[in-house]
Amino acid sequence: MDSALALEIEQVSRQKALEEEALRGESAVRQFYAGTTALITGGTGFIGKQLIEKLLRSCDVKRLYILARSKKGLSMEERLQLQFKDPVYDNLRSQQPDFARKVIPVEGDISELGVGLNDEDRMKLAQEANVIFHVAATTRFEEPLKKATFINVRGTREIMELAKCCKNLRSFVHVSTAFFNATKSRINHTIEEKFYESPVPPEVMIQLAETVEECRLNAITADLIRDWPNTYCFTKAIAEDVVRTMGKALPVAIVRPPVVACTLNEPTPGWLDMSSVIGPSGILLTAGLGVTHVVLIGDITIALAPVDYVNNTVLATAWETDKRFKTNEKESKIYNISNSRCTLEKNLLCDVLHHPNTKQYATPKAVWYCYGFETGSDVVFWLSTWLLHYIPAYVADFVFNVTSMKRPEGIKSFVKMYEKIYKMSLLYGYFLRNQWNFVDDNTVAMLNQMSKTDRILFNFDISKIDWPRYMLIWCIGLRKFIVKDGLKDSEYGMKKQRWLKIAHISFYTLFFGVVFSLLYLACRIFMSVI
């Protein structure tokens, strides 16, 4: 059996044994969701997809309403049917072939006033929704401030207005980000599980977005966001203030995930989709293909969590919020998913590439020898990018352009590909070179009060994760769901790496030989002129 497939099967077996044992016990979280109707915004995103799957597979919900809009020529129904073909739903489909009957798409747009709902759908949701998961957001760091405000700030206000109209609302969970206050002035400081002062009053920011022309707003964006690194973090910080002010009489809570990566266990190890292949996932993908060889990262501890652990936190938070509200604890609570228990150290790339077990999981689709190093220096990163990325890219593009050789699938230009990688590295470099310390007392307390059964079925204990093993699962997940090599021919992948290493050494021996010869020749000419 292929080594990558064997690792996947072993991980599935471990989790299945735990769940089978846990199902014999009582689950307060499952009882909370039994017969409930939930509304999910952002259900077509990475987190939302797995949240839908988990609710349908593990919780006996009555109905799920998914706020969605038509996009790219597809109706909301067509988009949802296409989404249900994603491998994340394969296990669910085998257990509940008709699971889609519980999922009802609702035409809407989180960026619009009233979230784009018509009166009939709005009334239906107000009558039926018991739990609301507000996951929708634009996560693009370079999103224009107007659009980021409409989606992240005004969208939160509008969904809170809907929550106020719900007759039988038991819980509202707003999914924020641990980096909402990852400002320059708070580097190396503690981020607590509390509300912070908004950088701009929400209504002021919304009014600016609604009344000021986009070109003028873009011109003053840098002055507005000031201490924040991008419009995403800035608008998510304002959105939390919307939840604080509008959620005072509601059963409301906030979950702040860190960097969200592939699943560890549920519904299958290593699952992720294309929308998540940015940041660390993008680094691992391109490194595993032999494309990336230098990473811009500092001497920090990376705050990271598997997406199934994030959603288990979200689901448990809704349960605890309902329980707290019933006992008259009506203050909104915040749950950080923290790097105090999520200690994935900085050697992200090197640890994976040079780990003795990694080579046996090499993909046969690698385009070059997999090696690399990390640096926190802008100068070293720039020089290394030219030496290890751009120069080989220009050579490769020249060779493919003048010969009939077939380019690797999906790569039209190596130079343009490296331009995108370089840009992405600079965007994420701020978060990969700076440290913030996230307090997670509320999250730990919630975990500790859960029953043994619930701690298995809705596990989010990051402190128990075997990180070296998770890194390997992450690698095979990228192979299976992104590279799509079928988790086969790993042995051939190992042999291919040996041959590519020889090619790599030969290329740079020739390259430096030519460079030194030219330098020597230039020096001789210069000396002869003198």
PDB file of N, CA, C and O in Angstrom, residues 275-345:
ATOM      1  N   SER A 275      -9.678  27.618  -1.907  1.00  0.00           N
ATOM      2  CA  SER A 275      -9.769  28.939  -1.292  1.00  0.00           C
ATOM      3  C   SER A 275      -8.868  29.065  -0.073  1.00  0.00           C
ATOM      4  O   SER A 275      -8.534  30.170   0.355  1.00  0.00           O
ATOM      5  N   SER A 276      -8.459  27.934   0.501  1.00  0.00           N
ATOM      6  CA  SER A 276      -7.626  27.957   1.705  1.00  0.00           C
ATOM      7  C   SER A 276      -6.136  27.858   1.396  1.00  0.00           C
ATOM      8  O   SER A 276      -5.313  27.901   2.313  1.00  0.00           O
ATOM      9  N   VAL A 277      -5.795  27.727   0.120  1.00  0.00           N
ATOM     10  CA  VAL A 277      -4.383  27.530  -0.241  1.00  0.00           C
ATOM     11  C   VAL A 277      -3.695  28.889  -0.356  1.00  0.00           C
ATOM     12  O   VAL A 277      -3.285  29.338  -1.423  1.00  0.00           O
ATOM     13  N   ILE A 278      -3.633  29.549   0.787  1.00  0.00           N
ATOM     14  CA  ILE A 278      -2.915  30.814   0.928  1.00  0.00           C
ATOM     15  C   ILE A 278      -2.164  30.742   2.245  1.00  0.00           C
ATOM     16  O   ILE A 278      -2.404  29.871   3.060  1.00  0.00           O
ATOM     17  N   GLY A 279      -1.243  31.662   2.467  1.00  0.00           N
ATOM     18  CA  GLY A 279      -0.509  31.632   3.719  1.00  0.00           C
ATOM     19  C   GLY A 279       0.274  30.338   3.876  1.00  0.00           C
ATOM     20  O   GLY A 279       0.884  29.831   2.924  1.00  0.00           O
ATOM     21  N   PRO A 280       0.267  29.761   5.085  1.00  0.00           N
ATOM     22  CA  PRO A 280       1.036  28.532   5.325  1.00  0.00           C
ATOM     23  C   PRO A 280       0.680  27.374   4.399  1.00  0.00           C
ATOM     24  O   PRO A 280       1.552  26.612   3.993  1.00  0.00           O
ATOM     25  N   SER A 281      -0.611  27.219   4.053  1.00  0.00           N
ATOM     26  CA  SER A 281      -0.994  26.134   3.136  1.00  0.00           C
ATOM     27  C   SER A 281      -0.360  26.346   1.767  1.00  0.00           C
ATOM     28  O   SER A 281       0.086  25.394   1.120  1.00  0.00           O
ATOM     29  N   GLY A 282      -0.313  27.599   1.322  1.00  0.00           N
ATOM     30  CA  GLY A 282       0.329  27.903   0.046  1.00  0.00           C
ATOM     31  C   GLY A 282       1.815  27.640   0.092  1.00  0.00           C
ATOM     32  O   GLY A 282       2.419  27.163  -0.884  1.00  0.00           O
ATOM     33  N   ILE A 283       2.430  27.935   1.243  1.00  0.00           N
ATOM     34  CA  ILE A 283       3.865  27.668   1.410  1.00  0.00           C
ATOM     35  C   ILE A 283       4.141  26.179   1.296  1.00  0.00           C
ATOM     36  O   ILE A 283       5.047  25.740   0.574  1.00  0.00           O
ATOM     37  N   LEU A 284       3.343  25.379   2.030  1.00  0.00           N
ATOM     38  CA  LEU A 284       3.554  23.930   2.001  1.00  0.00           C
ATOM     39  C   LEU A 284       3.297  23.342   0.616  1.00  0.00           C
ATOM     40  O   LEU A 284       4.016  22.446   0.172  1.00  0.00           O
ATOM     41  N   LEU A 285       2.263  23.840  -0.044  1.00  0.00           N
ATOM     42  CA  LEU A 285       1.932  23.329  -1.381  1.00  0.00           C
ATOM     43  C   LEU A 285       3.076  23.580  -2.355  1.00  0.00           C
ATOM     44  O   LEU A 285       3.546  22.648  -3.028  1.00  0.00           O
ATOM     45  N   THR A 286       3.508  24.825  -2.432  1.00  0.00           N
ATOM     46  CA  THR A 286       4.557  25.161  -3.404  1.00  0.00           C
ATOM     47  C   THR A 286       5.894  24.539  -3.022  1.00  0.00           C
ATOM     48  O   THR A 286       6.693  24.175  -3.897  1.00  0.00           O
ATOM     49  N   ALA A 287       6.147  24.384  -1.708  1.00  0.00           N
ATOM     50  CA  ALA A 287       7.387  23.712  -1.285  1.00  0.00           C
ATOM     51  C   ALA A 287       7.347  22.238  -1.641  1.00  0.00           C
ATOM     52  O   ALA A 287       8.344  21.662  -2.086  1.00  0.00           O
ATOM     53  N   GLY A 288       6.186  21.614  -1.467  1.00  0.00           N
ATOM     54  CA  GLY A 288       6.038  20.198  -1.776  1.00  0.00           C
ATOM     55  C   GLY A 288       6.117  19.892  -3.250  1.00  0.00           C
ATOM     56  O   GLY A 288       6.400  18.753  -3.640  1.00  0.00           O
ATOM     57  N   LEU A 289       5.868  20.905  -4.073  1.00  0.00           N
ATOM     58  CA  LEU A 289       5.989  20.741  -5.524  1.00  0.00           C
ATOM     59  C   LEU A 289       7.379  21.125  -6.021  1.00  0.00           C
ATOM     60  O   LEU A 289       7.657  21.043  -7.214  1.00  0.00           O
ATOM     61  N   GLY A 290       8.243  21.558  -5.096  1.00  0.00           N
ATOM     62  CA  GLY A 290       9.587  21.963  -5.498  1.00  0.00           C
ATOM     63  C   GLY A 290       9.616  23.331  -6.136  1.00  0.00           C
ATOM     64  O   GLY A 290      10.523  23.642  -6.910  1.00  0.00           O
ATOM     65  N   VAL A 291       8.636  24.168  -5.814  1.00  0.00           N
ATOM     66  CA  VAL A 291       8.531  25.499  -6.421  1.00  0.00           C
ATOM     67  C   VAL A 291       9.090  26.571  -5.490  1.00  0.00           C
ATOM     68  O   VAL A 291       9.863  27.427  -5.915  1.00  0.00           O
ATOM     69  N   THR A 292       8.701  26.554  -4.224  1.00  0.00           N
ATOM     70  CA  THR A 292       9.170  27.536  -3.255  1.00  0.00           C
ATOM     71  C   THR A 292      10.378  26.993  -2.494  1.00  0.00           C
ATOM     72  O   THR A 292      10.354  25.858  -2.015  1.00  0.00           O
ATOM     73  N   HIS A 293      11.415  27.846  -2.365  1.00  0.00           N
ATOM     74  CA  HIS A 293      12.635  27.410  -1.684  1.00  0.00           C
ATOM     75  C   HIS A 293      13.070  28.365  -0.574  1.00  0.00           C
ATOM     76  O   HIS A 293      14.003  28.062   0.170  1.00  0.00           O
ATOM     77  N   VAL A 294      12.414  29.510  -0.474  1.00  0.00           N
ATOM     78  CA  VAL A 294      12.727  30.450   0.598  1.00  0.00           C
ATOM     79  C   VAL A 294      11.412  31.059   1.079  1.00  0.00           C
ATOM     80  O   VAL A 294      10.532  31.375   0.282  1.00  0.00           O
ATOM     81  N   VAL A 295      11.280  31.195   2.394  1.00  0.00           N
ATOM     82  CA  VAL A 295      10.050  31.694   3.000  1.00  0.00           C
ATOM     83  C   VAL A 295      10.382  32.854   3.927  1.00  0.00           C
ATOM     84  O   VAL A 295      11.352  32.792   4.691  1.00  0.00           O
ATOM     85  N   LEU A 296       9.571  33.895   3.848  1.00  0.00           N
ATOM     86  CA  LEU A 296       9.735  35.062   4.708  1.00  0.00           C
ATOM     87  C   LEU A 296       8.992  34.812   6.019  1.00  0.00           C
ATOM     88  O   LEU A 296       7.761  34.885   6.071  1.00  0.00           O
ATOM     89  N   ILE A 297       9.731  34.493   7.077  1.00  0.00           N
ATOM     90  CA  ILE A 297       9.120  34.169   8.364  1.00  0.00           C
ATOM     91  C   ILE A 297      10.100  34.484   9.481  1.00  0.00           C
ATOM     92  O   ILE A 297      11.306  34.326   9.314  1.00  0.00           O
ATOM     93  N   GLY A 298       9.582  34.970  10.602  1.00  0.00           N
ATOM     94  CA  GLY A 298      10.431  35.365  11.715  1.00  0.00           C
ATOM     95  C   GLY A 298      10.545  34.287  12.780  1.00  0.00           C
ATOM     96  O   GLY A 298      10.007  33.183  12.641  1.00  0.00           O
ATOM     97  N   ASP A 299      11.225  34.627  13.855  1.00  0.00           N
ATOM     98  CA  ASP A 299      11.434  33.700  14.965  1.00  0.00           C
ATOM     99  C   ASP A 299      10.232  33.777  15.906  1.00  0.00           C
ATOM    100  O   ASP A 299      10.288  34.378  16.983  1.00  0.00           O
ATOM    101  N   ILE A 300       9.126  33.186  15.470  1.00  0.00           N
ATOM    102  CA  ILE A 300       7.869  33.286  16.210  1.00  0.00           C
ATOM    103  C   ILE A 300       7.220  31.909  16.347  1.00  0.00           C
ATOM    104  O   ILE A 300       7.644  30.942  15.722  1.00  0.00           O
ATOM    105  N   THR A 301       6.186  31.867  17.162  1.00  0.00           N
ATOM    106  CA  THR A 301       5.321  30.700  17.243  1.00  0.00           C
ATOM    107  C   THR A 301       4.073  30.996  16.417  1.00  0.00           C
ATOM    108  O   THR A 301       3.373  31.979  16.675  1.00  0.00           O
ATOM    109  N   ILE A 302       3.801  30.193  15.417  1.00  0.00           N
ATOM    110  CA  ILE A 302       2.668  30.445  14.523  1.00  0.00           C
ATOM    111  C   ILE A 302       1.374  30.014  15.191  1.00  0.00           C
ATOM    112  O   ILE A 302       1.264  28.901  15.705  1.00  0.00           O
ATOM    113  N   ALA A 303       0.390  30.896  15.188  1.00  0.00           N
ATOM    114  CA  ALA A 303      -0.938  30.567  15.721  1.00  0.00           C
ATOM    115  C   ALA A 303      -1.730  29.863  14.627  1.00  0.00           C
ATOM    116  O   ALA A 303      -2.035  30.450  13.594  1.00  0.00           O
ATOM    117  N   LEU A 304      -2.052  28.604  14.859  1.00  0.00           N
ATOM    118  CA  LEU A 304      -2.635  27.761  13.813  1.00  0.00           C
ATOM    119  C   LEU A 304      -3.635  26.795  14.412  1.00  0.00           C
ATOM    120  O   LEU A 304      -3.465  26.329  15.539  1.00  0.00           O
ATOM    121  N   ALA A 305      -4.692  26.479  13.660  1.00  0.00           N
ATOM    122  CA  ALA A 305      -5.670  25.492  14.127  1.00  0.00           C
ATOM    123  C   ALA A 305      -6.276  24.768  12.931  1.00  0.00           C
ATOM    124  O   ALA A 305      -6.569  25.380  11.908  1.00  0.00           O
ATOM    125  N   PRO A 306      -6.492  23.445  13.042  1.00  0.00           N
ATOM    126  CA  PRO A 306      -7.209  22.714  11.991  1.00  0.00           C
ATOM    127  C   PRO A 306      -8.647  23.204  11.900  1.00  0.00           C
ATOM    128  O   PRO A 306      -9.259  23.567  12.912  1.00  0.00           O
ATOM    129  N   VAL A 307      -9.209  23.206  10.709  1.00  0.00           N
ATOM    130  CA  VAL A 307     -10.555  23.746  10.508  1.00  0.00           C
ATOM    131  C   VAL A 307     -11.602  22.951  11.277  1.00  0.00           C
ATOM    132  O   VAL A 307     -12.605  23.523  11.742  1.00  0.00           O
ATOM    133  N   ASP A 308     -11.421  21.639  11.452  1.00  0.00           N
ATOM    134  CA  ASP A 308     -12.411  20.876  12.228  1.00  0.00           C
ATOM    135  C   ASP A 308     -12.370  21.262  13.704  1.00  0.00           C
ATOM    136  O   ASP A 308     -13.408  21.277  14.378  1.00  0.00           O
ATOM    137  N   TYR A 309     -11.197  21.621  14.222  1.00  0.00           N
ATOM    138  CA  TYR A 309     -11.101  22.092  15.602  1.00  0.00           C
ATOM    139  C   TYR A 309     -11.756  23.473  15.743  1.00  0.00           C
ATOM    140  O   TYR A 309     -12.385  23.775  16.762  1.00  0.00           O
ATOM    141  N   VAL A 310     -11.591  24.308  14.724  1.00  0.00           N
ATOM    142  CA  VAL A 310     -12.236  25.628  14.744  1.00  0.00           C
ATOM    143  C   VAL A 310     -13.752  25.487  14.790  1.00  0.00           C
ATOM    144  O   VAL A 310     -14.432  26.113  15.613  1.00  0.00           O
ATOM    145  N   ASN A 311     -14.304  24.649  13.926  1.00  0.00           N
ATOM    146  CA  ASN A 311     -15.757  24.492  13.888  1.00  0.00           C
ATOM    147  C   ASN A 311     -16.302  23.772  15.119  1.00  0.00           C
ATOM    148  O   ASN A 311     -17.428  24.043  15.555  1.00  0.00           O
ATOM    149  N   ASN A 312     -15.521  22.867  15.684  1.00  0.00           N
ATOM    150  CA  ASN A 312     -15.950  22.260  16.948  1.00  0.00           C
ATOM    151  C   ASN A 312     -16.031  23.310  18.051  1.00  0.00           C
ATOM    152  O   ASN A 312     -16.920  23.272  18.906  1.00  0.00           O
ATOM    153  N   THR A 313     -15.105  24.269  18.029  1.00  0.00           N
ATOM    154  CA  THR A 313     -15.165  25.381  18.980  1.00  0.00           C
ATOM    155  C   THR A 313     -16.417  26.216  18.746  1.00  0.00           C
ATOM    156  O   THR A 313     -17.113  26.599  19.697  1.00  0.00           O
ATOM    157  N   VAL A 314     -16.710  26.494  17.489  1.00  0.00           N
ATOM    158  CA  VAL A 314     -17.899  27.282  17.132  1.00  0.00           C
ATOM    159  C   VAL A 314     -19.174  26.581  17.605  1.00  0.00           C
ATOM    160  O   VAL A 314     -20.067  27.200  18.208  1.00  0.00           O
ATOM    161  N   LEU A 315     -19.263  25.276  17.357  1.00  0.00           N
ATOM    162  CA  LEU A 315     -20.457  24.521  17.742  1.00  0.00           C
ATOM    163  C   LEU A 315     -20.602  24.444  19.260  1.00  0.00           C
ATOM    164  O   LEU A 315     -21.709  24.587  19.797  1.00  0.00           O
ATOM    165  N   ALA A 316     -19.511  24.233  19.959  1.00  0.00           N
ATOM    166  CA  ALA A 316     -19.565  24.193  21.421  1.00  0.00           C
ATOM    167  C   ALA A 316     -19.898  25.565  21.996  1.00  0.00           C
ATOM    168  O   ALA A 316     -20.606  25.673  23.012  1.00  0.00           O
ATOM    169  N   THR A 317     -19.419  26.618  21.351  1.00  0.00           N
ATOM    170  CA  THR A 317     -19.703  27.979  21.806  1.00  0.00           C
ATOM    171  C   THR A 317     -21.200  28.285  21.742  1.00  0.00           C
ATOM    172  O   THR A 317     -21.760  28.898  22.663  1.00  0.00           O
ATOM    173  N   ALA A 318     -21.854  27.865  20.663  1.00  0.00           N
ATOM    174  CA  ALA A 318     -23.305  28.078  20.550  1.00  0.00           C
ATOM    175  C   ALA A 318     -24.042  27.367  21.674  1.00  0.00           C
ATOM    176  O   ALA A 318     -24.988  27.911  22.265  1.00  0.00           O
ATOM    177  N   TRP A 319     -23.608  26.142  21.976  1.00  0.00           N
ATOM    178  CA  TRP A 319     -24.212  25.371  23.073  1.00  0.00           C
ATOM    179  C   TRP A 319     -24.020  26.084  24.406  1.00  0.00           C
ATOM    180  O   TRP A 319     -24.971  26.255  25.174  1.00  0.00           O
ATOM    181  N   GLU A 320     -22.776  26.514  24.691  1.00  0.00           N
ATOM    182  CA  GLU A 320     -22.518  27.158  25.978  1.00  0.00           C
ATOM    183  C   GLU A 320     -23.219  28.512  26.077  1.00  0.00           C
ATOM    184  O   GLU A 320     -23.687  28.906  27.160  1.00  0.00           O
ATOM    185  N   THR A 321     -23.305  29.240  24.979  1.00  0.00           N
ATOM    186  CA  THR A 321     -23.980  30.539  24.989  1.00  0.00           C
ATOM    187  C   THR A 321     -25.449  30.386  25.369  1.00  0.00           C
ATOM    188  O   THR A 321     -25.982  31.164  26.173  1.00  0.00           O
ATOM    189  N   ASP A 322     -26.099  29.381  24.810  1.00  0.00           N
ATOM    190  CA  ASP A 322     -27.498  29.103  25.166  1.00  0.00           C
ATOM    191  C   ASP A 322     -27.616  28.758  26.659  1.00  0.00           C
ATOM    192  O   ASP A 322     -28.511  29.260  27.360  1.00  0.00           O
ATOM    193  N   LYS A 323     -26.704  27.933  27.124  1.00  0.00           N
ATOM    194  CA  LYS A 323     -26.741  27.515  28.524  1.00  0.00           C
ATOM    195  C   LYS A 323     -26.521  28.708  29.458  1.00  0.00           C
ATOM    196  O   LYS A 323     -27.214  28.859  30.474  1.00  0.00           O
ATOM    197  N   ARG A 324     -25.560  29.577  29.108  1.00  0.00           N
ATOM    198  CA  ARG A 324     -25.287  30.753  29.925  1.00  0.00           C
ATOM    199  C   ARG A 324     -26.468  31.715  29.928  1.00  0.00           C
ATOM    200  O   ARG A 324     -26.819  32.287  30.965  1.00  0.00           O
ATOM    201  N   PHE A 325     -27.076  31.908  28.770  1.00  0.00           N
ATOM    202  CA  PHE A 325     -28.185  32.864  28.647  1.00  0.00           C
ATOM    203  C   PHE A 325     -29.379  32.408  29.491  1.00  0.00           C
ATOM    204  O   PHE A 325     -30.083  33.223  30.081  1.00  0.00           O
ATOM    205  N   LYS A 326     -29.587  31.090  29.539  1.00  0.00           N
ATOM    206  CA  LYS A 326     -30.700  30.553  30.323  1.00  0.00           C
ATOM    207  C   LYS A 326     -30.495  30.753  31.823  1.00  0.00           C
ATOM    208  O   LYS A 326     -31.460  30.802  32.589  1.00  0.00           O
ATOM    209  N   THR A 327     -29.237  30.843  32.248  1.00  0.00           N
ATOM    210  CA  THR A 327     -28.945  31.063  33.665  1.00  0.00           C
ATOM    211  C   THR A 327     -28.694  32.540  33.958  1.00  0.00           C
ATOM    212  O   THR A 327     -28.048  32.892  34.951  1.00  0.00           O
ATOM    213  N   ASN A 328     -29.171  33.380  33.042  1.00  0.00           N
ATOM    214  CA  ASN A 328     -29.130  34.843  33.209  1.00  0.00           C
ATOM    215  C   ASN A 328     -27.721  35.433  33.110  1.00  0.00           C
ATOM    216  O   ASN A 328     -27.481  36.553  33.553  1.00  0.00           O
ATOM    217  N   GLU A 329     -26.774  34.685  32.521  1.00  0.00           N
ATOM    218  CA  GLU A 329     -25.453  35.245  32.213  1.00  0.00           C
ATOM    219  C   GLU A 329     -25.524  35.831  30.810  1.00  0.00           C
ATOM    220  O   GLU A 329     -25.241  35.158  29.824  1.00  0.00           O
ATOM    221  N   LYS A 330     -25.908  37.087  30.715  1.00  0.00           N
ATOM    222  CA  LYS A 330     -26.244  37.661  29.409  1.00  0.00           C
ATOM    223  C   LYS A 330     -25.141  38.519  28.799  1.00  0.00           C
ATOM    224  O   LYS A 330     -25.342  39.121  27.753  1.00  0.00           O
ATOM    225  N   GLU A 331     -23.987  38.536  29.435  1.00  0.00           N
ATOM    226  CA  GLU A 331     -22.868  39.275  28.858  1.00  0.00           C
ATOM    227  C   GLU A 331     -22.238  38.465  27.727  1.00  0.00           C
ATOM    228  O   GLU A 331     -21.987  37.268  27.861  1.00  0.00           O
ATOM    229  N   SER A 332     -22.005  39.111  26.595  1.00  0.00           N
ATOM    230  CA  SER A 332     -21.395  38.426  25.449  1.00  0.00           C
ATOM    231  C   SER A 332     -19.995  37.941  25.815  1.00  0.00           C
ATOM    232  O   SER A 332     -19.222  38.655  26.458  1.00  0.00           O
ATOM    233  N   LYS A 333     -19.676  36.742  25.387  1.00  0.00           N
ATOM    234  CA  LYS A 333     -18.393  36.139  25.732  1.00  0.00           C
ATOM    235  C   LYS A 333     -17.556  35.932  24.470  1.00  0.00           C
ATOM    236  O   LYS A 333     -18.096  35.691  23.381  1.00  0.00           O
ATOM    237  N   ILE A 334     -16.255  35.993  24.640  1.00  0.00           N
ATOM    238  CA  ILE A 334     -15.323  35.845  23.522  1.00  0.00           C
ATOM    239  C   ILE A 334     -14.421  34.638  23.773  1.00  0.00           C
ATOM    240  O   ILE A 334     -13.966  34.405  24.898  1.00  0.00           O
ATOM    241  N   TYR A 335     -14.164  33.867  22.706  1.00  0.00           N
ATOM    242  CA  TYR A 335     -13.352  32.649  22.804  1.00  0.00           C
ATOM    243  C   TYR A 335     -12.208  32.724  21.797  1.00  0.00           C
ATOM    244  O   TYR A 335     -12.421  32.626  20.583  1.00  0.00           O
ATOM    245  N   ASN A 336     -10.998  32.915  22.300  1.00  0.00           N
ATOM    246  CA  ASN A 336      -9.809  32.883  21.445  1.00  0.00           C
ATOM    247  C   ASN A 336      -9.353  31.439  21.251  1.00  0.00           C
ATOM    248  O   ASN A 336      -9.312  30.664  22.205  1.00  0.00           O
ATOM    249  N   ILE A 337      -9.031  31.086  20.030  1.00  0.00           N
ATOM    250  CA  ILE A 337      -8.355  29.815  19.762  1.00  0.00           C
ATOM    251  C   ILE A 337      -6.878  30.169  19.670  1.00  0.00           C
ATOM    252  O   ILE A 337      -6.458  30.827  18.725  1.00  0.00           O
ATOM    253  N   SER A 338      -6.119  29.739  20.676  1.00  0.00           N
ATOM    254  CA  SER A 338      -4.880  30.425  20.986  1.00  0.00           C
ATOM    255  C   SER A 338      -3.610  29.675  20.653  1.00  0.00           C
ATOM    256  O   SER A 338      -3.565  28.455  20.696  1.00  0.00           O
ATOM    257  N   ASN A 339      -2.555  30.467  20.379  1.00  0.00           N
ATOM    258  CA  ASN A 339      -1.240  29.865  20.175  1.00  0.00           C
ATOM    259  C   ASN A 339      -0.537  29.562  21.496  1.00  0.00           C
ATOM    260  O   ASN A 339       0.584  29.082  21.505  1.00  0.00           O
ATOM    261  N   SER A 340      -1.207  29.831  22.633  1.00  0.00           N
ATOM    262  CA  SER A 340      -0.619  29.409  23.898  1.00  0.00           C
ATOM    263  C   SER A 340      -0.643  27.890  24.005  1.00  0.00           C
ATOM    264  O   SER A 340       0.146  27.288  24.724  1.00  0.00           O
ATOM    265  N   ARG A 341      -1.590  27.273  23.237  1.00  0.00           N
ATOM    266  CA  ARG A 341      -1.653  25.805  23.212  1.00  0.00           C
ATOM    267  C   ARG A 341      -1.415  25.291  21.795  1.00  0.00           C
ATOM    268  O   ARG A 341      -1.608  24.131  21.502  1.00  0.00           O
ATOM    269  N   CYS A 342      -1.016  26.179  20.893  1.00  0.00           N
ATOM    270  CA  CYS A 342      -0.885  25.850  19.464  1.00  0.00           C
ATOM    271  C   CYS A 342       0.533  26.170  19.037  1.00  0.00           C
ATOM    272  O   CYS A 342       0.783  27.169  18.406  1.00  0.00           O
ATOM    273  N   THR A 343       1.479  25.348  19.466  1.00  0.00           N
ATOM    274  CA  THR A 343       2.883  25.698  19.337  1.00  0.00           C
ATOM    275  C   THR A 343       3.535  25.085  18.104  1.00  0.00           C
ATOM    276  O   THR A 343       4.346  24.179  18.191  1.00  0.00           O
ATOM    277  N   LEU A 344       3.164  25.608  16.962  1.00  0.00           N
ATOM    278  CA  LEU A 344       3.831  25.215  15.722  1.00  0.00           C
ATOM    279  C   LEU A 344       4.947  26.223  15.490  1.00  0.00           C
ATOM    280  O   LEU A 344       4.691  27.375  15.164  1.00  0.00           O
ATOM    281  N   GLU A 345       6.172  25.810  15.702  1.00  0.00           N
ATOM    282  CA  GLU A 345       7.283  26.754  15.693  1.00  0.00           C
ATOM    283  C   GLU A 345       7.606  27.242  14.278  1.00  0.00           C
ATOM    284  O   GLU A 345       7.065  26.770  13.287  1.00  0.00           O
TER     285      GLU A 345
END
